[in-house]
XYZ file of C-alpha atoms in Angstrom:
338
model
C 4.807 8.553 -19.282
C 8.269 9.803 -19.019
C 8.236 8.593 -15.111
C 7.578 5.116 -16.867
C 9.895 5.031 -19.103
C 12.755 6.102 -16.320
C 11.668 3.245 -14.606
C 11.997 1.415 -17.475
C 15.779 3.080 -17.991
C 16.482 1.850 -14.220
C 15.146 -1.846 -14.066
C 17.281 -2.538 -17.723
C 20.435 -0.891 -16.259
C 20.980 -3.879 -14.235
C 21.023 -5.739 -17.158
C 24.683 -4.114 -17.114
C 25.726 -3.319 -14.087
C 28.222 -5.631 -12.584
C 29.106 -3.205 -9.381
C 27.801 -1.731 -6.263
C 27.767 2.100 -6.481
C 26.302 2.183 -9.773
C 23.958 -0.425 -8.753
C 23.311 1.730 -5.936
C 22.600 5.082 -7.782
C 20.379 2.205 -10.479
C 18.299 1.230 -7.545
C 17.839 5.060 -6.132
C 16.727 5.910 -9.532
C 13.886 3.124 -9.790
C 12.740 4.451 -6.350
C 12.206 8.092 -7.168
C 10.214 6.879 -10.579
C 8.334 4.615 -9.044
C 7.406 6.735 -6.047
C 6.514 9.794 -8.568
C 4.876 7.365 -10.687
C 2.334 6.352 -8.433
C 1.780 9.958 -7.043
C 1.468 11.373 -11.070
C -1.020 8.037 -11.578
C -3.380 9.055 -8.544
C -3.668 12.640 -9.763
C -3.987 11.471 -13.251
C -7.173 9.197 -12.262
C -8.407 12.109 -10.001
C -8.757 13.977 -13.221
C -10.259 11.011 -15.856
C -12.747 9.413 -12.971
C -16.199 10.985 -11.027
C -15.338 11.434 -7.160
C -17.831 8.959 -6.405
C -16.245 6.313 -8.849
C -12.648 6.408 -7.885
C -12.574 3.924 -4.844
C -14.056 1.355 -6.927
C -11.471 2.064 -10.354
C -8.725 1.401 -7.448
C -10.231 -1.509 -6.166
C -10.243 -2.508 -9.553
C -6.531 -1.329 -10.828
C -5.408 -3.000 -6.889
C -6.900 -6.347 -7.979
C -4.809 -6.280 -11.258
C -1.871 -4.939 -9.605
C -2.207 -8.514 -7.585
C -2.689 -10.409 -10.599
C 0.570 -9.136 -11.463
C 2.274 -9.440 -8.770
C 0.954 -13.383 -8.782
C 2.418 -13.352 -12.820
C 5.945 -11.758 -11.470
C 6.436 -14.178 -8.681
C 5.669 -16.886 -11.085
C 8.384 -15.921 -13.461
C 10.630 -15.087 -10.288
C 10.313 -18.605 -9.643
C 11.235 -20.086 -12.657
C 14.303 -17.810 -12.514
C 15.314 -19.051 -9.565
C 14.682 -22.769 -10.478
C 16.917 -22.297 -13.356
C 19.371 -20.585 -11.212
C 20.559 -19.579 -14.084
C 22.516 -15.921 -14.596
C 20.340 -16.078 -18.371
C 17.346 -16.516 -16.407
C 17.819 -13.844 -14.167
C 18.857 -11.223 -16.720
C 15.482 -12.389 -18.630
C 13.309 -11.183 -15.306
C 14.836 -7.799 -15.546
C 14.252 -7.381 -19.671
C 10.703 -8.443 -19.181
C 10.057 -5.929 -16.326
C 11.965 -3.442 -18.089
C 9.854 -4.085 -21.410
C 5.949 -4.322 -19.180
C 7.118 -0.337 -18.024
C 7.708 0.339 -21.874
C 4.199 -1.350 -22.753
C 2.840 0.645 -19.451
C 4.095 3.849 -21.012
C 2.088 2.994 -24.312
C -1.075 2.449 -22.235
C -0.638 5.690 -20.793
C -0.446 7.610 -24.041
C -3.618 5.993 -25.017
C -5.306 7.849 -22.017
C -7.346 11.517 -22.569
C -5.647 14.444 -21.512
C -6.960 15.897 -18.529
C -8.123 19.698 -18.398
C -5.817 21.862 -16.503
C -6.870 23.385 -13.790
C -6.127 26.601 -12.565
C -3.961 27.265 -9.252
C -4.289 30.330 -7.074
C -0.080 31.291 -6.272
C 0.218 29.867 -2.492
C 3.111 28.337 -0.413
C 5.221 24.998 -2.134
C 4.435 21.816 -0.746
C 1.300 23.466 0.980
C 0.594 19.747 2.094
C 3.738 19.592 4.847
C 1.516 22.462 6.615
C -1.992 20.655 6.870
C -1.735 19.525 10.271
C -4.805 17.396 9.880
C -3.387 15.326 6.524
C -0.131 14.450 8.110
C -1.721 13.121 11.172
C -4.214 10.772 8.700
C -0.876 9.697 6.482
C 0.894 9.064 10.003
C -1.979 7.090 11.066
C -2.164 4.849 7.854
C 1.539 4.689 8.097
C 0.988 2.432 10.974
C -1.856 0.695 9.954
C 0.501 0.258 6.919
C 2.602 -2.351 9.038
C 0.349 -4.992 7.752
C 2.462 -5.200 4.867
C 5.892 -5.821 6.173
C 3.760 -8.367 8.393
C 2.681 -10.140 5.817
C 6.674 -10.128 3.741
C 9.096 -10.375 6.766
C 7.313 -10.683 10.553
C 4.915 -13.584 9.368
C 7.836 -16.037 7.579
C 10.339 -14.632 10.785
C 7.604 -16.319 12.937
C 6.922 -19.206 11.654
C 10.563 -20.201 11.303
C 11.433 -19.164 14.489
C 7.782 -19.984 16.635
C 6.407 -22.811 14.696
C 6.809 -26.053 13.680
C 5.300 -25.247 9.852
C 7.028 -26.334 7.015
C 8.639 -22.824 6.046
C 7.189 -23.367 2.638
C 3.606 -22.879 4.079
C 5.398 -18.874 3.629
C 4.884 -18.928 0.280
C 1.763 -20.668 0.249
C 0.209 -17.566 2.567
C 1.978 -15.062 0.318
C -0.061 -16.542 -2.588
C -3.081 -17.261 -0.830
C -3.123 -12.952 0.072
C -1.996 -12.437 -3.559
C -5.522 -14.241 -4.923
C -7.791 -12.521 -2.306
C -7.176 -9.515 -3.424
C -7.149 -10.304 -6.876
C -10.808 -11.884 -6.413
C -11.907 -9.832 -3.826
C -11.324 -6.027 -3.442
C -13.655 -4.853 -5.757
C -16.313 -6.417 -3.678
C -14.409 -5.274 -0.280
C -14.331 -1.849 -1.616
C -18.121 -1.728 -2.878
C -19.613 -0.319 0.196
C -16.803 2.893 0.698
C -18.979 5.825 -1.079
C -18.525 8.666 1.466
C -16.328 9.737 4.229
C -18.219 8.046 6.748
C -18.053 4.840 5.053
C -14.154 5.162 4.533
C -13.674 6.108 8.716
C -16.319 2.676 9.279
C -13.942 0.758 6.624
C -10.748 1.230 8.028
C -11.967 0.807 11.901
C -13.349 -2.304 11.223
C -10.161 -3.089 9.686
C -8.031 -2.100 12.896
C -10.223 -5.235 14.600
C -10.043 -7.488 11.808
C -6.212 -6.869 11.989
C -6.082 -7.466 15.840
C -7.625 -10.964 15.390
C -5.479 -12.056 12.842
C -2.571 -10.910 15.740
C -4.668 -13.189 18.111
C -4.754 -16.337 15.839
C -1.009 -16.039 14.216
C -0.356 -15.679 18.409
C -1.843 -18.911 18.851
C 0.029 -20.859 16.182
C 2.715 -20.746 18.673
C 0.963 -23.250 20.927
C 2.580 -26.911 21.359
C -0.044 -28.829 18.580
C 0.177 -31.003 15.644
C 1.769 -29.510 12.615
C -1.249 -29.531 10.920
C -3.485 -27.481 13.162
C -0.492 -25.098 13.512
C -0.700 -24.804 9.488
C -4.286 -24.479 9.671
C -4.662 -21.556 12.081
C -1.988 -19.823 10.016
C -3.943 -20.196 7.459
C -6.952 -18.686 9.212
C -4.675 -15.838 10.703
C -3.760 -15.132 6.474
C -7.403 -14.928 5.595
C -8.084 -12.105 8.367
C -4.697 -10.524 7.774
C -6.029 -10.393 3.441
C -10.163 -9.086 5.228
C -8.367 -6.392 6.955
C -6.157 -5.535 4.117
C -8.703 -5.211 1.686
C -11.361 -2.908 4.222
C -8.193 -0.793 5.031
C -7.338 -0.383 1.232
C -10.407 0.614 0.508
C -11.049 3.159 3.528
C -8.341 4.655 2.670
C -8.181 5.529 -0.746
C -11.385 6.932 -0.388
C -10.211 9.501 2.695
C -6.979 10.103 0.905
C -8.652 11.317 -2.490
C -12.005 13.376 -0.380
C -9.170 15.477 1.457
C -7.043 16.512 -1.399
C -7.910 19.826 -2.527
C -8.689 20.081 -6.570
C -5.761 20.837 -8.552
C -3.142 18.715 -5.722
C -4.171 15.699 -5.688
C -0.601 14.497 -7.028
C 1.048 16.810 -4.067
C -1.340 15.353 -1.457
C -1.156 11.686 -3.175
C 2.648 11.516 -3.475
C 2.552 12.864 0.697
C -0.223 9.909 1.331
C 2.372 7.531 -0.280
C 4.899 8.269 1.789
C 3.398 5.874 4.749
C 4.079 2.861 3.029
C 7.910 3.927 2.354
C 7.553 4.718 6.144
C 5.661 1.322 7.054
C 8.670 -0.747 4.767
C 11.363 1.642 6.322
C 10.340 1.298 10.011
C 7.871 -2.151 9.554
C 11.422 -4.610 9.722
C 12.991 -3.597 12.833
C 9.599 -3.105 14.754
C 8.218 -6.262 13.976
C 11.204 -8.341 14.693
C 11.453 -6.766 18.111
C 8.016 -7.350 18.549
C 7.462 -10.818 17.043
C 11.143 -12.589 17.279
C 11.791 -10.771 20.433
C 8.516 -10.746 22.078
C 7.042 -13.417 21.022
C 2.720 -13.813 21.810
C 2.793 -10.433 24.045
C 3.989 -8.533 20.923
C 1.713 -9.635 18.545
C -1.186 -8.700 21.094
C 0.877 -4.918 21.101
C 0.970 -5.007 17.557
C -3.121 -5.453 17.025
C -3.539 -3.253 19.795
C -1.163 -0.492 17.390
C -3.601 -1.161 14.788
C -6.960 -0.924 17.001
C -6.108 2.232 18.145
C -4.449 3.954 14.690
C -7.815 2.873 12.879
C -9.991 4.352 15.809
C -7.815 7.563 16.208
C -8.602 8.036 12.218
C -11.989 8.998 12.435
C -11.164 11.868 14.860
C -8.548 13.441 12.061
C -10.524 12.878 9.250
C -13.402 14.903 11.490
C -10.060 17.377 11.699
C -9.401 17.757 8.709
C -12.991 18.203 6.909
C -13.218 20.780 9.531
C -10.173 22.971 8.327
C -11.315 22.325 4.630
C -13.502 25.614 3.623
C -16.388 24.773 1.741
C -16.425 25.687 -2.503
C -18.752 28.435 -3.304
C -22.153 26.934 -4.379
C -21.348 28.642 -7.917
C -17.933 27.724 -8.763
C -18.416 25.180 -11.810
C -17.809 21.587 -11.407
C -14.367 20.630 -11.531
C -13.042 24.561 -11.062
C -11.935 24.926 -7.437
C -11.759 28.347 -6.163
C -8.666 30.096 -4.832
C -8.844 29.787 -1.236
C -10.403 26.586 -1.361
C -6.910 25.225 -3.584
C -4.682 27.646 -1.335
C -6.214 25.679 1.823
């Protein structure tokens, strides 16, 4: 709640500032609260939801987040249709005001039980070996969303002869999907070995949609150039959704009871990575390049979502097993030490 309502504090200090280092420290602020927010709001579902039911609840709380995201883009819009410095200033009150009503939501919630730690080292996720290489793995598979934001409209200005509004139309196109469609995607990830199947199938999914956005470079009418985009977006938004789903089911099964938030807020770190390094590896690659680096950049994702089912096999290895008696929900010391 109180990582909320920072957020909140951040997003409605630019309805003030007028300058750049205290927009800068504004903007650093929203970052940490949003980044702890979504670490504190994994561990807080770990603790409300079954094992076996959390993949789905995310699939469910993903499509929503893309119903929102479809809501804020609207509003966006009409901001920047007024061009207006009142319209503007109203995106950034009614953002500030949805982290205030998510706050209230949050109250609403049960408390989760404590649970007891054994003393061991801080941060006792930077020394699993085995995690870091799965979160550097999805870091890369990650790149699909910097694809999707910058490498995919840098393209088709730059490669195509599409109407650079076909951009947004793609944008909203993923948006839907997953909106409609990741519950379903997500349906089938129960166990481990479902996640690892998930997320390789994804890696080839991925490297088609490379193939077919590769081909919209090709000297033909603008309308079969807009229509294999089109069909590159709906493998890109397939991929996405397996990927999503593989994921959050390793992510949660390798987190040891009791540091979930620790081992969440370490998983979430790819994406920051992904959004960090995404821009200047895709534009050499797709600007630069051209076809060959799309084909590199589905081959990246081919062999990250293949290489993942060798560390998850890592990592369940260095996991000791719980005690047959330890209650449910109670994780022994060295098992939370581990």
């Amino acid at each position: 709640m109180l990582l909320a309502l920072a957020t909140s504090a951040s997003v409605a200090s630019f309805l003030a500032i007028r300058s750049f280092w205290p927009f800068l420290v504004a903007a650093c602020c929203y970052a940490v609260a949003q980044s702890g927010l979504g670490a504190a709001r994994q561990a807080l579902l770990a603790g409300l939801v079954a094992p076996g039911e959390r993949t789905g609840v995310l699939a469910h709380v993903q499509s929503t987040v893309n119903a929102g995201l479809a809501v804020g883009a609207g509003l966006g819009g009409i901001a920047l249709y007024s061009g207006t410095r009142c319209g503007f200033l109203t995106v950034f009150a009614v953002d500030a005001v949805s982290f205030l009503a998510g706050a209230l939501v949050l109250r609403r919630l049960p408390a989760v039980t404590p649970v007891s730690l054994a003393r061991g080292p801080a941060l006792a996720v930077l020394r699993d070996r085995p995690f870091t290489l799965i979160t550097l793995l999805n870091a890369v598979l990650l790149l699909r969303m910097p694809l999707l934001s910058l490498g995919i409209p840098l393209w088709i200005s730059e490669h195509t002869q599409a109407p650079e509004w076909l951009v947004s139309a793609l944008f909203l196109l993923n948006t839907l999907a997953v909106a409609a469609f990741q519950v379903r995607a997500a349906r089938g990830v129960t166990s481990m070995g479902t996640a690892v199947s998930a997320v390789r199938r994804s890696g080839w999914i991925l490297l088609l949609s490379c193939v077919v956005f590769a081909v919209s470079a090709a000297g033909v009418p603008v309308w079969v150039v807009a229509s294999v985009l089109l069909a590159g977006a709906v493998l890109h938004v397939v991929g996405e959704m397996l990927h999503s789903a593989g994921s959050w089911q390793i992510a949660f099964g390798l987190a040891p009871d009791g540091r979930v938030g620790e081992y969440q807020g370490f998983f979430g770190t790819g994406l920051t990575v992904a959004r960090t390094a995404g821009p200047l590896l895709l534009t050499a690659l797709l600007v630069t390049w051209g076809v060959p680096g799309w084909l590199l950049l589905g081959g990246l994702f081919v062999a990250a979502s293949y290489a993942m089912g060798p560390a998850v096999r890592w990592a369940e290895r260095s996991r000791p097993a719980a005690p047959a008696s330890a209650p449910s929900g109670t994780p022994d010391a060295e098992t939370v030490q581990a």
